[in-house]
Amino acid sequence: MSAVEAADGRKVHYVALLAAAPVLAAALASWLVVLGVGVAATVIGVGFALVAPKASLVTSVDVVAVALTTGFAVAVAWVRQRQSERIVELTKLASVAQQAVLRPLGPQVGTLSVAGRYISSTATAEIGGDLYEAIDTPYGVRMIIGDVRGKGLDAVRLASIVLGSYRHVAYERADLRAVVADLDRAVARNVGDEDFVTAALVEERGGTLTIVNCGHPPPLLLRRGAVIPLEPPAPAPPLGFMPVVRPRVERLEPGDRLLLFTDGLGEARRDGEFFPTADRAWRLLGHGTVADGLASLETALVEWVHGRLDDDIALVLMEYVGARTGAAVAVPSWEVGAAES
């Protein structure tokens, strides 16, 4: 603009256009940069006004307008910068909250190689109601994966309640059905009439796999190139609706892998076509470490949906490496008498 004004002769016509500089800067730059740009634009405007052959009221008004626009642009940039900083802070807090709820898994839990992965549906929100845990208990390795109805902090609060209860009762209850009953009471005490938590609970003990399912997508068993959905013997409602579950029992073979996932994986689609999880599971998950398998699955999934997921996804992949040699599953002290009788 300065070059155009200089080329136009000694008369001043375009000073008002200098106001565009701080306005454009306010869209991207910090308020200090906008202030510097605005001051420079105002000084340039004053310089053109001073070199004009005679003072003009229009030119003076234009210079004042540039100065006022600079002040407005600085204010806009300051507000935008504060909002951006707050978004960054909230994102960090969300990440910390997510990590507090979902502790890192593996790489080894009891006789199992285990990895977990959380895939957020949005780049700026790393928090949701999907949950998972794997712990080595006196009753074998126990895992849970679940999905809270809803999103945001309320969903995270309920997920933390479920996980906190699970981390306690998984060590106390010998039967997974009793664990489900305890979790159901914990959910019922903390939700409304329409809230619930789908969940699948898995126990590996001495090579025997036991699964109870409360309205959750069935895990996938990967064995010798085949992918087997482990459907429950009978359907059961989610936690919060007093589920009565029937366990499914499978005998594991060394090298077997089990994929636990939330319904965000089953609902991922592009152009109305769902991601073919069962068809591609062995090719993606059957090789390398379990962590490598989940990374491959995430890459294929994100590529399939072109980076646009409708829901968060929690994934847990475990591999059975065989029973402990010369070791028995630990029996808690209060059951020693019963075991010997």
Coordinates of C-alpha atoms in Angstrom, one line a residue:
M1 CA 0.0 0.0 0.0
S2 CA 2.9 2.4 0.8
A3 CA 4.3 1.8 -2.6
V4 CA 1.0 2.5 -4.3
E5 CA 0.6 5.7 -2.3
A6 CA 4.1 6.8 -3.1
A7 CA 3.6 6.1 -6.8
D8 CA 0.3 8.0 -6.9
G9 CA 2.0 11.4 -6.4
R10 CA 2.1 13.9 -3.5
K11 CA -1.6 13.7 -2.9
V12 CA -2.7 11.2 -0.2
H13 CA -5.5 8.9 -1.1
Y14 CA -4.9 5.4 0.4
V15 CA -3.9 5.9 4.0
A16 CA -7.1 4.2 5.2
L17 CA -6.0 1.0 3.6
L18 CA -3.2 0.8 6.2
A19 CA -5.8 -0.4 8.7
A20 CA -5.9 -3.7 6.9
A21 CA -2.4 -4.6 8.1
P22 CA -3.2 -5.0 11.9
V23 CA -6.5 -6.6 11.1
L24 CA -4.9 -9.3 9.0
A25 CA -2.2 -9.8 11.6
A26 CA -4.8 -10.2 14.4
A27 CA -6.0 -13.4 12.7
L28 CA -2.7 -15.2 13.2
A29 CA -0.2 -13.3 15.3
S30 CA 0.2 -12.5 19.0
W31 CA -1.2 -9.3 20.3
L32 CA 2.4 -7.9 20.6
V33 CA 3.0 -8.5 16.9
V34 CA -0.3 -6.9 16.0
L35 CA 0.6 -3.9 18.1
G36 CA 3.9 -3.6 16.3
V37 CA 2.2 -3.9 12.9
G38 CA -0.4 -1.3 13.9
V39 CA 2.1 1.2 15.2
A40 CA 4.1 0.8 12.1
A41 CA 1.0 1.4 9.9
T42 CA 0.0 4.4 12.0
V43 CA 3.5 5.9 11.7
I44 CA 3.5 5.4 7.9
G45 CA 0.1 7.1 7.7
V46 CA 1.3 10.0 9.8
G47 CA 4.4 10.3 7.5
F48 CA 2.3 10.5 4.4
A49 CA 0.0 13.1 6.0
L50 CA 3.0 15.2 6.9
V51 CA 4.6 15.1 3.4
A52 CA 1.3 16.0 1.8
P53 CA 1.3 19.6 0.2
K54 CA -1.5 20.6 2.5
A55 CA -3.3 19.1 5.5
S56 CA -6.6 17.4 4.7
L57 CA -9.4 16.5 7.1
V58 CA -9.9 13.2 5.3
T59 CA -6.3 12.3 5.7
S60 CA -6.3 13.1 9.4
V61 CA -9.5 11.0 9.9
D62 CA -7.8 8.2 8.0
V63 CA -4.8 8.3 10.3
V64 CA -7.0 8.3 13.4
A65 CA -9.0 5.4 11.9
V66 CA -5.8 3.4 11.4
A67 CA -4.8 4.0 15.1
L68 CA -8.3 3.0 16.3
T69 CA -8.3 -0.1 14.2
T70 CA -4.9 -1.0 15.6
G71 CA -6.3 -0.8 19.1
F72 CA -9.3 -3.0 18.1
A73 CA -7.1 -5.5 16.4
V74 CA -4.8 -5.7 19.4
A75 CA -7.8 -6.4 21.6
V76 CA -9.0 -9.1 19.3
A77 CA -5.6 -10.7 19.1
W78 CA -5.3 -10.7 22.9
V79 CA -8.7 -12.4 23.4
R80 CA -7.8 -15.0 20.7
Q81 CA -4.4 -15.7 22.2
R82 CA -6.0 -16.1 25.7
Q83 CA -8.6 -18.5 24.3
S84 CA -5.9 -20.5 22.5
E85 CA -3.8 -20.7 25.6
R86 CA -6.8 -21.9 27.6
I87 CA -7.7 -24.6 25.0
V88 CA -4.1 -25.8 25.2
E89 CA -4.3 -25.9 29.0
L90 CA -7.6 -27.7 29.0
T91 CA -6.3 -30.2 26.4
K92 CA -3.3 -30.9 28.7
L93 CA -5.7 -31.3 31.7
A94 CA -7.8 -33.7 29.7
S95 CA -4.8 -35.7 28.7
V96 CA -3.7 -35.9 32.4
A97 CA -7.2 -36.9 33.4
Q98 CA -7.3 -39.6 30.7
Q99 CA -3.9 -41.0 31.9
A100 CA -5.1 -41.0 35.5
V101 CA -8.2 -43.0 34.5
L102 CA -6.5 -45.3 31.9
R103 CA -3.1 -46.5 33.2
P104 CA -0.6 -47.8 30.7
L105 CA -1.0 -51.6 30.2
G106 CA 1.7 -54.2 29.9
P107 CA 3.9 -55.1 28.3
Q108 CA 3.5 -58.2 30.5
V109 CA 0.7 -59.0 32.9
G110 CA 1.0 -62.5 34.4
T111 CA 1.3 -65.0 31.6
L112 CA 0.0 -62.6 29.0
S113 CA 1.6 -60.0 26.7
V114 CA -0.8 -57.1 26.8
A115 CA -1.1 -53.7 25.1
G116 CA -3.8 -51.0 25.3
R117 CA -4.5 -48.1 23.0
Y118 CA -7.0 -45.2 23.2
I119 CA -8.0 -43.5 19.9
S120 CA -9.8 -40.2 20.3
S121 CA -12.4 -39.2 17.7
T122 CA -11.1 -35.6 17.7
A123 CA -7.6 -34.2 17.7
T124 CA -8.3 -31.7 20.4
A125 CA -10.2 -34.0 22.8
E126 CA -8.3 -36.9 24.4
I127 CA -10.9 -37.7 26.9
G128 CA -14.0 -39.9 26.8
G129 CA -15.9 -42.7 28.5
D130 CA -14.1 -45.7 27.1
L131 CA -12.2 -47.7 29.7
Y132 CA -9.9 -50.7 30.1
E133 CA -7.7 -52.4 32.6
A134 CA -5.6 -55.5 33.0
I135 CA -4.4 -56.8 36.4
D136 CA -2.7 -59.9 37.8
T137 CA -4.9 -61.2 40.6
P138 CA -4.9 -64.3 42.9
Y139 CA -7.5 -65.6 40.4
G140 CA -5.4 -65.1 37.3
V141 CA -5.0 -62.2 34.9
R142 CA -8.3 -60.2 34.8
M143 CA -9.1 -57.6 32.2
I144 CA -12.0 -55.3 31.6
I145 CA -13.0 -53.2 28.6
G146 CA -16.1 -50.9 28.7
D147 CA -17.9 -48.0 27.2
V148 CA -19.8 -45.4 29.1
R149 CA -22.9 -44.0 27.5
G150 CA -22.2 -40.3 26.7
K151 CA -19.0 -38.2 26.5
G152 CA -17.1 -35.5 28.3
L153 CA -16.4 -35.1 32.0
D154 CA -19.5 -37.0 33.2
A155 CA -18.5 -40.0 31.1
V156 CA -14.9 -39.8 32.5
R157 CA -16.3 -39.6 36.0
L158 CA -18.4 -42.7 35.6
A159 CA -15.5 -44.5 33.8
S160 CA -13.2 -43.7 36.8
I161 CA -15.9 -45.1 39.2
V162 CA -16.1 -48.3 37.2
L163 CA -12.3 -48.7 37.1
G164 CA -11.9 -47.8 40.7
S165 CA -14.5 -50.4 41.7
Y166 CA -13.0 -53.0 39.4
R167 CA -9.5 -52.5 40.6
H168 CA -10.8 -53.4 44.1
V169 CA -13.3 -56.2 43.5
A170 CA -11.1 -58.0 40.9
Y171 CA -8.8 -59.0 43.8
E172 CA -11.7 -59.9 46.2
R173 CA -14.2 -61.9 44.2
A174 CA -13.4 -65.4 43.0
D175 CA -16.2 -65.5 40.5
L176 CA -16.5 -63.0 37.6
R177 CA -20.3 -63.0 38.0
A178 CA -19.7 -61.6 41.5
V179 CA -17.4 -58.9 40.0
V180 CA -20.2 -58.0 37.6
A181 CA -22.7 -57.7 40.4
D182 CA -20.4 -55.4 42.4
L183 CA -19.8 -53.2 39.3
D184 CA -23.5 -53.1 38.5
R185 CA -24.2 -51.7 42.0
A186 CA -21.4 -49.1 41.7
V187 CA -22.9 -47.9 38.3
A188 CA -26.5 -47.9 39.5
R189 CA -25.5 -45.7 42.5
N190 CA -23.9 -43.1 40.3
V191 CA -26.0 -42.8 37.1
G192 CA -29.4 -41.7 36.0
D193 CA -32.2 -43.9 34.6
E194 CA -30.9 -43.8 31.1
D195 CA -27.2 -44.1 31.7
F196 CA -25.3 -47.4 31.5
V197 CA -21.9 -49.0 30.9
T198 CA -21.3 -51.8 28.4
A199 CA -18.5 -54.0 29.5
A200 CA -16.7 -57.3 28.8
L201 CA -14.7 -59.0 31.6
V202 CA -12.0 -61.6 30.8
E203 CA -10.1 -63.9 33.1
E204 CA -7.1 -66.1 32.1
R205 CA -6.2 -68.7 34.7
G206 CA -3.9 -71.6 33.9
G207 CA -4.6 -71.4 30.2
T208 CA -8.4 -71.2 30.6
L209 CA -10.1 -68.1 29.3
T210 CA -13.4 -67.0 30.9
I211 CA -15.5 -64.2 29.5
V212 CA -18.6 -62.5 30.7
N213 CA -20.3 -59.9 28.6
C214 CA -22.6 -57.1 29.6
G215 CA -24.0 -55.7 26.3
H216 CA -20.5 -55.2 24.8
P217 CA -19.1 -56.2 21.4
P218 CA -17.7 -59.7 21.7
P219 CA -13.9 -60.1 21.8
L220 CA -12.1 -61.6 18.8
L221 CA -9.9 -64.7 19.3
L222 CA -7.1 -64.9 16.8
R223 CA -5.8 -68.5 16.4
R224 CA -3.7 -69.9 13.6
G225 CA -4.9 -67.5 11.0
A226 CA -8.6 -67.7 12.0
V227 CA -10.6 -64.9 13.7
I228 CA -13.3 -66.2 16.1
P229 CA -15.9 -63.8 17.7
L230 CA -16.4 -65.0 21.2
E231 CA -20.2 -64.4 21.5
P232 CA -21.7 -64.9 24.9
P233 CA -23.9 -68.0 25.5
A234 CA -26.8 -65.6 26.2
P235 CA -27.2 -61.8 25.9
A236 CA -27.1 -59.7 29.0
P237 CA -27.8 -55.9 29.5
P238 CA -25.1 -53.4 30.3
L239 CA -24.0 -52.5 33.8
G240 CA -26.6 -50.4 35.5
F241 CA -29.5 -52.7 34.4
M242 CA -28.8 -55.6 36.7
P243 CA -27.2 -58.0 34.1
V244 CA -27.4 -61.7 34.7
V245 CA -24.4 -63.1 32.8
R246 CA -23.4 -66.5 31.6
P247 CA -19.7 -67.1 31.3
R248 CA -18.1 -68.4 28.1
V249 CA -15.1 -70.6 28.7
E250 CA -12.3 -71.3 26.1
R251 CA -9.1 -73.2 26.4
L252 CA -6.2 -71.2 25.2
E253 CA -3.2 -72.3 23.1
P254 CA 0.2 -70.7 23.1
G255 CA 0.2 -67.9 20.5
D256 CA -3.5 -67.2 20.8
R257 CA -4.3 -63.5 20.7
L258 CA -7.5 -61.8 22.0
L259 CA -8.7 -58.4 20.8
L260 CA -11.0 -56.4 23.1
F261 CA -12.5 -53.3 21.7
T262 CA -15.3 -50.7 22.2
D263 CA -18.1 -50.1 19.7
G264 CA -16.3 -47.2 18.1
L265 CA -14.3 -49.8 16.1
G266 CA -17.4 -51.6 14.9
E267 CA -19.1 -48.4 13.9
A268 CA -16.1 -46.9 12.0
R269 CA -17.1 -46.4 8.4
R270 CA -16.6 -44.6 5.2
D271 CA -19.3 -44.0 2.6
G272 CA -21.6 -46.2 4.6
E273 CA -19.2 -49.2 4.6
F274 CA -18.0 -50.4 8.0
F275 CA -14.3 -51.1 8.7
P276 CA -13.9 -54.9 8.1
T277 CA -12.4 -55.7 11.5
A278 CA -12.9 -59.5 11.4
D279 CA -11.6 -59.8 7.8
R280 CA -8.4 -57.8 8.5
A281 CA -7.8 -58.6 12.1
W282 CA -5.3 -61.5 11.6
R283 CA -3.3 -59.7 8.9
L284 CA -3.0 -56.6 11.2
L285 CA -2.8 -58.1 14.6
G286 CA -1.3 -61.6 14.1
H287 CA 2.3 -60.6 13.8
G288 CA 4.9 -58.7 15.7
T289 CA 4.4 -57.6 19.3
V290 CA 0.9 -56.9 20.6
A291 CA 1.8 -53.2 20.7
D292 CA 2.9 -53.4 17.0
G293 CA -0.4 -55.0 16.2
L294 CA -2.5 -52.2 17.8
A295 CA -0.4 -49.6 16.0
S296 CA -1.1 -51.4 12.7
L297 CA -4.8 -51.6 13.4
E298 CA -5.0 -47.9 14.3
T299 CA -3.1 -46.9 11.1
A300 CA -5.4 -49.0 8.9
L301 CA -8.5 -47.7 10.7
V302 CA -7.6 -44.0 10.4
E303 CA -6.7 -44.5 6.8
W304 CA -10.1 -46.3 6.2
V305 CA -12.2 -43.5 7.6
H306 CA -9.9 -40.7 6.1
G307 CA -9.1 -39.5 9.6
R308 CA -12.7 -38.9 10.6
L309 CA -13.9 -41.1 13.5
D310 CA -17.4 -40.7 14.9
D311 CA -16.6 -42.1 18.3
D312 CA -13.6 -42.8 20.6
I313 CA -12.1 -46.3 20.5
A314 CA -10.4 -48.3 23.2
L315 CA -8.4 -51.4 22.2
V316 CA -6.7 -54.1 24.2
L317 CA -4.7 -56.9 22.6
M318 CA -3.3 -59.8 24.6
E319 CA -1.3 -62.8 23.7
Y320 CA -1.2 -66.0 25.6
V321 CA 2.4 -67.2 25.8
G322 CA 1.8 -70.4 27.8
A323 CA 1.4 -71.3 31.4
R324 CA 4.1 -70.6 34.0
T325 CA 6.5 -73.5 34.2
G326 CA 6.4 -75.3 37.5
A327 CA 4.1 -72.6 39.0
A328 CA 0.5 -72.8 40.1
V329 CA -2.0 -70.1 40.2
A330 CA -1.8 -68.4 43.6
V331 CA -4.5 -69.2 46.2
P332 CA -5.4 -66.4 48.6
S333 CA -4.8 -67.1 52.3
W334 CA -8.5 -67.2 53.2
E335 CA -9.0 -70.0 50.7
V336 CA -6.1 -72.2 51.8
G337 CA -8.2 -74.3 54.1
A338 CA -10.9 -74.8 51.5
A339 CA -8.3 -75.8 48.9
E340 CA -6.8 -78.5 51.3
S341 CA -10.1 -79.9 52.4

